[in-house]
Short mmCIF file of C-alpha atoms in Angstrom, two decimals:
data_model
loop_
_atom_site.label_atom_id
_atom_site.label_comp_id
_atom_site.label_asym_id
_atom_site.label_seq_id
_atom_site.Cartn_x
_atom_site.Cartn_y
_atom_site.Cartn_z
CA UNK A 1 -3.70 -36.06 23.42
CA UNK A 2 -2.22 -33.89 26.78
CA UNK A 3 -4.67 -31.26 25.85
CA UNK A 4 -7.61 -33.87 25.76
CA UNK A 5 -8.67 -34.33 29.28
CA UNK A 6 -10.02 -37.57 30.87
CA UNK A 7 -13.41 -36.52 30.66
CA UNK A 8 -13.98 -35.79 26.89
CA UNK A 9 -12.25 -39.27 26.82
CA UNK A 10 -14.95 -40.67 29.11
CA UNK A 11 -17.49 -39.03 26.53
CA UNK A 12 -15.57 -39.70 23.51
CA UNK A 13 -15.80 -43.69 24.67
CA UNK A 14 -19.46 -43.59 25.54
CA UNK A 15 -20.99 -42.24 21.84
CA UNK A 16 -18.20 -44.97 20.65
CA UNK A 17 -20.60 -47.34 22.24
CA UNK A 18 -23.47 -45.90 21.66
CA UNK A 19 -24.40 -45.13 24.96
CA UNK A 20 -24.53 -41.73 24.09
CA UNK A 21 -25.92 -39.65 21.17
CA UNK A 22 -24.42 -36.36 20.32
CA UNK A 23 -23.98 -34.40 16.92
CA UNK A 24 -22.49 -31.54 15.55
CA UNK A 25 -23.79 -27.91 15.80
CA UNK A 26 -24.49 -26.15 12.20
CA UNK A 27 -21.89 -23.62 13.72
CA UNK A 28 -19.77 -26.37 14.26
CA UNK A 29 -20.04 -27.53 10.83
CA UNK A 30 -19.27 -23.84 9.70
CA UNK A 31 -15.89 -23.64 11.81
CA UNK A 32 -14.88 -27.45 10.45
CA UNK A 33 -15.93 -26.02 6.95
CA UNK A 34 -14.25 -22.59 7.36
CA UNK A 35 -11.11 -23.82 8.35
CA UNK A 36 -11.05 -26.37 5.47
CA UNK A 37 -11.92 -23.81 2.88
CA UNK A 38 -9.08 -21.43 4.00
CA UNK A 39 -8.08 -19.80 0.61
CA UNK A 40 -4.85 -19.04 -0.18
CA UNK A 41 -3.26 -14.94 -0.29
CA UNK A 42 -1.49 -13.64 -2.41
CA UNK A 43 -0.69 -9.81 -1.25
CA UNK A 44 1.61 -7.89 -3.75
CA UNK A 45 2.55 -4.44 -3.44
CA UNK A 46 4.05 -1.69 -5.32
CA UNK A 47 6.82 1.29 -4.11
CA UNK A 48 5.81 5.15 -5.05
CA UNK A 49 3.04 3.62 -7.80
CA UNK A 50 -0.01 6.56 -7.22
CA UNK A 51 -3.69 5.55 -7.70
CA UNK A 52 -3.56 6.73 -11.26
CA UNK A 53 -1.19 4.63 -12.73
CA UNK A 54 -3.28 1.81 -14.12
CA UNK A 55 -4.84 1.55 -17.14
CA UNK A 56 -8.50 -0.04 -14.58
CA UNK A 57 -7.73 3.77 -12.73
CA UNK A 58 -8.55 5.38 -15.75
CA UNK A 59 -4.88 5.85 -17.62
CA UNK A 60 -5.12 5.82 -21.59
CA UNK A 61 -1.38 5.88 -21.56
CA UNK A 62 0.50 3.11 -19.70
CA UNK A 63 0.31 -0.78 -20.17
CA UNK A 64 -1.10 -2.56 -18.03
CA UNK A 65 -3.16 -5.42 -19.43
CA UNK A 66 -2.72 -7.69 -16.42
CA UNK A 67 -3.18 -6.31 -13.19
CA UNK A 68 -6.53 -4.23 -15.35
CA UNK A 69 -8.18 -7.82 -15.97
CA UNK A 70 -8.03 -9.16 -12.50
CA UNK A 71 -9.21 -5.36 -11.02
CA UNK A 72 -11.56 -5.32 -13.64
CA UNK A 73 -13.37 -8.84 -12.51
CA UNK A 74 -12.55 -8.19 -9.22
CA UNK A 75 -13.21 -5.02 -6.09
CA UNK A 76 -11.90 -2.15 -7.85
CA UNK A 77 -11.68 0.89 -5.05
CA UNK A 78 -11.11 4.27 -6.25
CA UNK A 79 -10.79 6.08 -3.40
CA UNK A 80 -7.88 4.03 -1.73
CA UNK A 81 -4.87 6.21 0.76
CA UNK A 82 -2.16 5.38 3.12
CA UNK A 83 -2.02 7.54 6.54
CA UNK A 84 1.50 8.30 6.22
CA UNK A 85 3.24 8.23 2.57
CA UNK A 86 7.06 7.11 3.28
CA UNK A 87 7.25 3.35 2.60
CA UNK A 88 8.76 2.33 6.03
CA UNK A 89 5.88 3.45 7.58
CA UNK A 90 3.36 2.37 5.21
CA UNK A 91 4.97 -0.71 5.73
CA UNK A 92 4.75 -0.79 9.64
CA UNK A 93 0.89 0.08 9.21
CA UNK A 94 0.45 -2.92 6.42
CA UNK A 95 1.67 -5.08 8.75
CA UNK A 96 0.31 -4.28 12.06
CA UNK A 97 -3.50 -2.52 10.23
CA UNK A 98 -2.69 0.45 13.19
CA UNK A 99 -1.30 3.96 12.50
CA UNK A 100 1.97 5.15 12.95
CA UNK A 101 0.59 6.74 16.22
CA UNK A 102 -0.02 3.58 17.38
CA UNK A 103 3.00 1.21 16.00
CA UNK A 104 5.35 3.40 16.78
CA UNK A 105 7.67 2.94 12.97
CA UNK A 106 8.72 6.23 12.06
CA UNK A 107 11.89 6.01 10.42
CA UNK A 108 13.98 3.31 8.15
CA UNK A 109 16.30 1.65 11.26
CA UNK A 110 13.31 0.84 14.25
CA UNK A 111 11.81 -2.43 14.10
CA UNK A 112 8.99 -3.98 15.14
CA UNK A 113 8.87 -5.29 18.29
CA UNK A 114 8.35 -8.82 19.08
CA UNK A 115 4.95 -8.16 20.52
CA UNK A 116 3.99 -5.87 17.61
CA UNK A 117 4.91 -9.16 15.19
CA UNK A 118 3.65 -10.85 17.06
CA UNK A 119 0.13 -9.21 16.23
CA UNK A 120 1.01 -8.55 12.39
CA UNK A 121 -1.16 -10.25 9.52
CA UNK A 122 1.84 -13.09 8.62
CA UNK A 123 2.21 -14.39 12.30
CA UNK A 124 -1.42 -15.03 12.74
CA UNK A 125 -1.93 -16.56 9.67
CA UNK A 126 1.34 -18.67 10.84
CA UNK A 127 0.02 -19.67 13.95
CA UNK A 128 -3.46 -20.89 12.04
CA UNK A 129 -1.25 -22.99 10.08
CA UNK A 130 -0.74 -21.31 7.26
CA UNK A 131 2.26 -21.43 4.76
CA UNK A 132 4.37 -18.11 4.58
CA UNK A 133 6.19 -16.91 2.14
CA UNK A 134 7.89 -13.11 1.09
CA UNK A 135 9.52 -11.86 -1.96
CA UNK A 136 11.36 -8.20 -2.58
CA UNK A 137 11.95 -5.44 -0.27
CA UNK A 138 10.54 -5.91 3.71
CA UNK A 139 11.23 -2.10 3.67
CA UNK A 140 10.84 -2.10 8.18
CA UNK A 141 13.85 -1.74 10.15
CA UNK A 142 16.86 -3.90 9.48
CA UNK A 143 16.22 -6.93 10.96
CA UNK A 144 13.90 -8.58 9.18
CA UNK A 145 12.16 -11.42 10.61
CA UNK A 146 12.86 -13.80 8.04
CA UNK A 147 12.74 -16.77 10.68
CA UNK A 148 8.86 -16.80 10.57
CA UNK A 149 8.48 -17.24 7.26
CA UNK A 150 8.45 -20.98 5.43
CA UNK A 151 10.09 -18.99 1.86
CA UNK A 152 12.44 -15.60 2.44
CA UNK A 153 13.80 -13.50 -0.93
CA UNK A 154 14.98 -10.29 0.33
CA UNK A 155 15.91 -8.23 -1.97
CA UNK A 156 17.07 -4.98 0.16
CA UNK A 157 20.32 -6.77 0.52
CA UNK A 158 21.73 -6.45 4.35
CA UNK A 159 21.87 -3.04 5.23
CA UNK A 160 20.28 -0.95 2.85
CA UNK A 161 16.82 0.42 3.02
CA UNK A 162 16.37 0.19 -0.68
CA UNK A 163 17.35 -2.54 -3.56
CA UNK A 164 19.17 -2.36 -5.95
CA UNK A 165 17.18 -2.54 -9.53
CA UNK A 166 21.10 -4.18 -10.59
CA UNK A 167 22.40 -7.13 -9.12
CA UNK A 168 23.94 -10.70 -9.96
CA UNK A 169 21.65 -13.59 -10.37
CA UNK A 170 21.83 -17.13 -9.66
CA UNK A 171 24.01 -17.47 -12.89
CA UNK A 172 26.38 -14.73 -12.20
CA UNK A 173 25.07 -12.64 -14.65
CA UNK A 174 22.79 -9.14 -14.20
CA UNK A 175 19.39 -8.99 -13.55
CA UNK A 176 16.70 -6.44 -13.06
CA UNK A 177 14.58 -6.38 -9.33
CA UNK A 178 11.71 -7.30 -11.09
CA UNK A 179 12.85 -9.73 -13.00
CA UNK A 180 14.14 -11.58 -9.27
CA UNK A 181 11.13 -11.41 -7.67
CA UNK A 182 8.91 -12.81 -10.68
CA UNK A 183 11.48 -15.88 -10.84
CA UNK A 184 11.00 -16.27 -7.24
CA UNK A 185 7.07 -16.02 -7.27
CA UNK A 186 7.50 -19.18 -9.83
CA UNK A 187 9.86 -21.31 -6.86
CA UNK A 188 7.20 -20.43 -4.25
CA UNK A 189 4.45 -21.05 -5.88
CA UNK A 190 6.19 -24.52 -6.89
CA UNK A 191 7.19 -25.44 -3.56
CA UNK A 192 4.24 -24.45 -1.67
CA UNK A 193 1.15 -24.10 -4.45
CA UNK A 194 -0.55 -27.42 -3.18
CA UNK A 195 0.41 -27.52 0.80
CA UNK A 196 -1.45 -26.11 3.20
CA UNK A 197 -3.22 -22.99 2.25
CA UNK A 198 -0.60 -20.47 1.59
CA UNK A 199 -0.10 -16.97 2.20
CA UNK A 200 2.77 -14.61 -0.34
CA UNK A 201 3.68 -10.98 0.01
CA UNK A 202 5.08 -9.76 -2.59
CA UNK A 203 6.67 -6.23 -2.39
CA UNK A 204 8.69 -4.58 -5.07
CA UNK A 205 10.82 -2.04 -5.84
CA UNK A 206 9.22 -0.70 -8.83
CA UNK A 207 8.73 1.93 -9.89
CA UNK A 208 10.51 3.95 -6.93
CA UNK A 209 13.88 5.35 -8.18
CA UNK A 210 16.63 4.58 -7.69
CA UNK A 211 18.38 6.81 -4.90
CA UNK A 212 21.16 8.93 -6.40
CA UNK A 213 22.10 12.17 -7.29
CA UNK A 214 20.35 12.62 -10.02
CA UNK A 215 18.31 9.66 -9.04
CA UNK A 216 17.17 7.47 -12.14
CA UNK A 217 14.32 5.18 -13.17
CA UNK A 218 16.57 2.48 -14.16
CA UNK A 219 14.54 -0.22 -16.47
CA UNK A 220 14.98 -3.32 -17.87
CA UNK A 221 16.22 -2.64 -21.25
CA UNK A 222 13.48 -4.71 -23.03
CA UNK A 223 11.14 -1.77 -22.29
CA UNK A 224 13.15 1.10 -23.06
CA UNK A 225 10.77 1.31 -26.63
CA UNK A 226 7.42 1.29 -24.37
CA UNK A 227 5.57 4.72 -24.50
CA UNK A 228 8.30 6.26 -27.15
CA UNK A 229 5.90 7.91 -29.63
CA UNK A 230 3.30 9.06 -26.78
CA UNK A 231 4.19 12.71 -25.54
CA UNK A 232 2.82 12.59 -21.79
CA UNK A 233 1.19 15.05 -20.93
CA UNK A 234 1.36 17.78 -17.90
CA UNK A 235 -0.44 17.77 -15.16
CA UNK A 236 -2.20 21.30 -14.62
CA UNK A 237 -0.57 21.68 -11.23
CA UNK A 238 3.09 21.30 -12.64
CA UNK A 239 2.64 25.37 -14.14
CA UNK A 240 5.54 27.18 -11.94
CA UNK A 241 2.73 29.38 -10.45
CA UNK A 242 1.06 26.92 -7.98
CA UNK A 243 5.55 26.36 -6.80
CA UNK A 244 5.71 29.84 -6.53
CA UNK A 245 2.46 30.02 -4.30
CA UNK A 246 3.85 27.57 -1.59
CA UNK A 247 4.63 29.03 1.74
CA UNK A 248 9.09 29.98 1.82
CA UNK A 249 9.87 26.65 4.25
CA UNK A 250 8.39 24.36 1.29
CA UNK A 251 10.18 26.56 -1.90
CA UNK A 252 13.56 25.64 -1.20
CA UNK A 253 16.15 23.39 -3.76
CA UNK A 254 16.54 21.72 0.43
CA UNK A 255 12.88 20.17 -0.23
CA UNK A 256 13.82 16.88 -0.93
CA UNK A 257 11.19 16.99 -3.38
CA UNK A 258 12.37 19.95 -5.04
CA UNK A 259 16.08 18.61 -5.92
CA UNK A 260 14.68 15.42 -6.97
CA UNK A 261 12.23 17.48 -9.21
CA UNK A 262 15.13 19.09 -10.61
CA UNK A 263 17.68 16.17 -11.17
CA UNK A 264 13.81 14.15 -12.88
CA UNK A 265 11.55 16.52 -14.33
CA UNK A 266 13.60 19.88 -14.76
CA UNK A 267 13.98 20.44 -18.19
CA UNK A 268 10.50 19.11 -20.96
CA UNK A 269 13.00 16.34 -22.44
CA UNK A 270 13.47 14.91 -18.89
CA UNK A 271 10.14 15.31 -17.68
CA UNK A 272 9.17 13.24 -21.19
CA UNK A 273 12.13 10.29 -20.50
CA UNK A 274 11.42 9.74 -16.74
CA UNK A 275 7.47 9.82 -16.55
CA UNK A 276 7.75 7.16 -19.36
CA UNK A 277 10.42 5.20 -17.58
CA UNK A 278 8.39 5.20 -14.91
CA UNK A 279 5.30 3.65 -16.53
CA UNK A 280 7.83 1.24 -17.83
CA UNK A 281 8.70 -0.05 -13.98
CA UNK A 282 5.40 -0.53 -13.64
CA UNK A 283 4.46 -2.79 -17.22
CA UNK A 284 7.26 -5.01 -16.18
CA UNK A 285 5.54 -5.37 -12.28
CA UNK A 286 2.49 -5.90 -14.85
CA UNK A 287 4.33 -8.43 -16.42
CA UNK A 288 5.54 -10.40 -13.71
CA UNK A 289 1.78 -10.24 -12.39
CA UNK A 290 0.36 -12.00 -15.97
CA UNK A 291 3.21 -14.56 -15.22
CA UNK A 292 1.95 -15.40 -11.80
CA UNK A 293 -1.84 -15.64 -12.99
CA UNK A 294 -0.68 -17.89 -15.38
CA UNK A 295 1.37 -20.05 -13.00
CA UNK A 296 -1.70 -19.82 -10.69
CA UNK A 297 -3.93 -21.30 -13.11
CA UNK A 298 -1.13 -24.56 -14.32
CA UNK A 299 -1.25 -25.37 -11.17
CA UNK A 300 -5.02 -25.18 -10.54
CA UNK A 301 -4.98 -23.02 -7.88
CA UNK A 302 -7.24 -19.93 -9.67
CA UNK A 303 -9.97 -20.49 -8.14
CA UNK A 304 -8.64 -21.04 -4.26
CA UNK A 305 -5.89 -17.85 -4.73
CA UNK A 306 -6.99 -14.47 -3.46
CA UNK A 307 -4.94 -11.46 -4.98
CA UNK A 308 -4.41 -8.81 -3.32
CA UNK A 309 -2.68 -5.71 -4.54
CA UNK A 310 -1.70 -1.96 -3.87
CA UNK A 311 0.85 0.76 -3.58
CA UNK A 312 2.61 1.47 -0.44
CA UNK A 313 2.67 5.61 -1.56
CA UNK A 314 1.87 7.70 -3.83
CA UNK A 315 3.93 9.94 -6.39
CA UNK A 316 4.03 13.41 -7.24
CA UNK A 317 4.89 13.67 -11.41
CA UNK A 318 5.20 17.09 -11.30
CA UNK A 319 2.06 18.20 -9.46
CA UNK A 320 3.28 21.46 -7.29
CA UNK A 321 6.26 21.38 -8.98
CA UNK A 322 7.88 18.44 -6.78
CA UNK A 323 8.64 14.81 -7.59
CA UNK A 324 8.50 12.47 -4.46
CA UNK A 325 5.99 11.63 -1.52
CA UNK A 326 4.99 12.52 1.86
CA UNK A 327 3.19 15.88 1.93
CA UNK A 328 -0.64 15.31 2.04
CA UNK A 329 -1.26 15.94 -1.46
CA UNK A 330 -3.56 13.87 -3.37
CA UNK A 331 -1.15 12.67 -5.94
CA UNK A 332 1.05 11.59 -2.78
CA UNK A 333 -1.54 10.08 -0.60
CA UNK A 334 -3.56 8.34 -3.31
CA UNK A 335 -3.13 4.74 -4.34
CA UNK A 336 -4.43 1.66 -6.58
CA UNK A 337 -6.12 -1.05 -4.44
CA UNK A 338 -7.88 -4.03 -5.65
CA UNK A 339 -8.91 -7.26 -4.57
CA UNK A 340 -9.85 -10.18 -7.05
CA UNK A 341 -11.79 -13.05 -5.07
CA UNK A 342 -13.00 -15.45 -7.42
CA UNK A 343 -15.79 -15.70 -5.39
CA UNK A 344 -16.95 -12.27 -5.14
CA UNK A 345 -18.96 -10.61 -8.38
CA UNK A 346 -17.09 -7.55 -10.17
CA UNK A 347 -17.90 -4.41 -8.11
CA UNK A 348 -15.93 -0.33 -7.98
CA UNK A 349 -16.32 0.66 -4.74
CA UNK A 350 -16.02 4.51 -3.79
CA UNK A 351 -15.90 3.99 0.17
CA UNK A 352 -12.48 5.92 1.32
CA UNK A 353 -10.08 2.63 2.17
CA UNK A 354 -6.32 3.09 3.56
CA UNK A 355 -3.91 0.50 4.18
CA UNK A 356 -4.66 -0.03 7.71
CA UNK A 357 -7.09 -2.25 6.42
CA UNK A 358 -5.16 -4.67 4.69
CA UNK A 359 -4.23 -6.65 7.81
CA UNK A 360 -7.66 -7.15 9.06
CA UNK A 361 -8.92 -8.05 5.44
CA UNK A 362 -6.53 -10.74 5.14
CA UNK A 363 -6.99 -12.24 8.87
CA UNK A 364 -10.94 -12.22 7.69
CA UNK A 365 -10.51 -13.88 5.14
CA UNK A 366 -8.22 -16.50 6.15
CA UNK A 367 -10.76 -16.89 9.04
CA UNK A 368 -8.24 -15.68 11.87
CA UNK A 369 -9.66 -13.73 14.51
CA UNK A 370 -8.32 -9.87 14.22
CA UNK A 371 -6.69 -8.63 16.91
CA UNK A 372 -8.35 -5.81 18.77
CA UNK A 373 -5.54 -3.59 18.08
CA UNK A 374 -5.97 -3.62 14.59
CA UNK A 375 -7.44 0.19 13.71
CA UNK A 376 -8.64 -1.19 10.14
CA UNK A 377 -11.36 -2.84 8.70
CA UNK A 378 -12.17 -5.57 6.74
CA UNK A 379 -12.88 -4.16 3.11
CA UNK A 380 -15.22 -7.43 2.21
CA UNK A 381 -17.84 -6.51 5.48
CA UNK A 382 -17.18 -2.79 4.20
CA UNK A 383 -18.56 -3.02 0.44
CA UNK A 384 -21.23 -5.46 1.38
CA UNK A 385 -22.32 -2.34 3.78
CA UNK A 386 -22.52 -4.77 7.27
CA UNK A 387 -20.08 -2.34 8.64
CA UNK A 388 -20.27 1.79 8.29
CA UNK A 389 -18.31 3.80 5.83
CA UNK A 390 -14.93 6.17 6.83
CA UNK A 391 -16.14 9.43 6.87
CA UNK A 392 -12.48 10.75 7.35
CA UNK A 393 -8.82 9.82 8.29
CA UNK A 394 -5.96 11.14 10.12
CA UNK A 395 -2.40 11.53 8.31
CA UNK A 396 0.67 11.74 9.53
CA UNK A 397 4.28 12.54 8.31
CA UNK A 398 6.66 12.97 10.79
CA UNK A 399 10.43 11.89 9.58
CA UNK A 400 12.99 13.79 9.63
CA UNK A 401 11.86 17.83 9.21
CA UNK A 402 12.79 21.17 8.26
CA UNK A 403 14.11 21.57 5.00
CA UNK A 404 14.20 18.49 3.93
CA UNK A 405 10.64 17.31 4.83
CA UNK A 406 9.03 19.49 6.73
CA UNK A 407 6.66 17.50 9.21
CA UNK A 408 2.72 17.49 8.59
CA UNK A 409 -0.16 16.09 10.09
CA UNK A 410 -3.96 16.85 9.14
CA UNK A 411 -7.03 14.95 8.43
CA UNK A 412 -8.51 13.82 5.73
CA UNK A 413 -12.82 14.05 4.70
CA UNK A 414 -14.57 12.86 2.26
CA UNK A 415 -15.12 16.49 1.13
CA UNK A 416 -12.31 18.85 2.80
CA UNK A 417 -8.50 18.15 3.26
CA UNK A 418 -6.55 20.13 6.86
CA UNK A 419 -3.69 19.71 7.01
CA UNK A 420 -0.94 21.49 9.28
CA UNK A 421 2.76 21.41 8.92
CA UNK A 422 3.60 21.50 12.68
CA UNK A 423 6.73 22.78 12.73
CA UNK A 424 5.59 26.03 10.85
CA UNK A 425 2.06 25.65 12.26
CA UNK A 426 0.83 26.94 8.17
CA UNK A 427 -2.41 24.83 7.55
CA UNK A 428 -3.78 24.50 4.21
CA UNK A 429 -7.62 23.39 3.51
CA UNK A 430 -8.98 22.24 0.42
CA UNK A 431 -12.25 21.86 -0.76
CA UNK A 432 -11.90 18.26 -2.71
CA UNK A 433 -15.39 18.87 -4.14
CA UNK A 434 -14.42 21.58 -5.77
CA UNK A 435 -10.87 21.90 -6.64
CA UNK A 436 -9.89 18.35 -7.44
CA UNK A 437 -5.99 19.26 -8.20
CA UNK A 438 -5.74 21.33 -4.78
CA UNK A 439 -4.72 24.47 -6.44
CA UNK A 440 -6.07 27.05 -3.96
CA UNK A 441 -5.69 26.92 -0.24
CA UNK A 442 -8.54 28.20 1.76
CA UNK A 443 -7.02 28.08 5.46
CA UNK A 444 -7.48 32.06 5.82
CA UNK A 445 -10.39 32.57 3.48
CA UNK A 446 -12.94 34.15 5.56
CA UNK A 447 -15.76 31.80 3.93
CA UNK A 448 -14.32 28.52 5.36
CA UNK A 449 -13.71 29.94 8.88
CA UNK A 450 -16.63 27.93 10.47
CA UNK A 451 -15.24 24.60 8.49
CA UNK A 452 -11.34 25.09 9.58
CA UNK A 453 -12.51 25.61 12.92
CA UNK A 454 -13.93 22.20 13.23
CA UNK A 455 -11.81 19.94 11.09
CA UNK A 456 -9.05 21.33 13.57
CA UNK A 457 -10.97 19.89 16.36
CA UNK A 458 -12.07 17.04 14.67
CA UNK A 459 -8.75 16.42 14.31
CA UNK A 460 -7.60 16.92 17.54
CA UNK A 461 -9.64 14.62 18.81
CA UNK A 462 -9.41 11.65 15.98
CA UNK A 463 -5.38 11.72 16.69
CA UNK A 464 -6.05 11.32 20.73
CA UNK A 465 -7.86 8.15 19.43
CA UNK A 466 -6.07 6.59 17.12
CA UNK A 467 -2.92 7.08 19.78
CA UNK A 468 -4.75 5.36 22.44
CA UNK A 469 -2.94 1.73 23.13
CA UNK A 470 -5.73 -0.81 22.60
#
């Protein structure tokens, strides 16, 4: 009552006695309706899942029937990218809807500031009355905001920046991280499924490797025979000539992408086993998604719940002689993404979309105002052609630096990709239309002088734009 003025009290009293007539406007009705009809939202994030590691994206080997069903009934984005291909930065971009230049998370130890956290999609949904759940790997900073959430299952285990795949469960027995997450999803839905609208963020470790020397893909034992009789074809750029044509500062054993390649893909036998293990981990995630969908149906939540799925960054599976991500090649920066909304028809979307679009899209779905500091767009408005298509985006990767991960930035357009390894002033230019596998660097080709000059200028402009404070 403290927010109701005396004038309003008098007005309401007069209305009740019939001395004043009033009606709710159409806009008021629409607003009340929107609040009453706010959907539940589940956001699923996998770790290191590249764009083509999904059946719905054309992969004929991997088994992902549950995710495929959602993608093929929902909106499947064929050209989804991350603005920085490393988990800590990408996850901060997902939460804030911002490029690294604005949110300033550039490593694994820095936390979001309290002001930045207040403008993330979970905080804004909490303010709007949503129940919040988080399950899995938070991945931003050393002090995740567990008090913000009504339900919290953190698998990062203290100071580690990566969860362990195998831990000891509540029953004292070993359990795989994917199974831990699956059980937690069921627990959350049991507790919060039929209360206020909820937003559940689920963050898998899979299919990220377990760090080590060498790193390993640690699978659930029940998937060990999956893909056993399949021969995984080598990608085009796994041919050694593409590694050999890279610049000297990349073509060293100090390059993390190369050192991991040796331990995981360095022989034909290792390649077959570890790509299959990568696929097995994704199939494990798919089964959890299937169980989640069944649970939603059991609770009569299917028509009330929107499911959004994406990978936090891509992954080299031998391309350019590497295993990992970080660099600006397609396999590293391009990810799977779909939105399943039971109230929208299926659509395959060709527009260029980004990880920074997740936060504004979720807020718009919940009828919550999008802060002006968010740099992404509402994907539903984009596919409905209510806003212009994106023509390009800035790529940034500044973590570590040479020799381990040389720093790189650039501009990706629908036709061309311009990248610069800034410590070495080494430029790359690829014609994605005619060379989708990025086999030929055109940066020094005289025929492309005008193109590269234009892209340099555009990149400089765009980089300055995205760095401006809101």
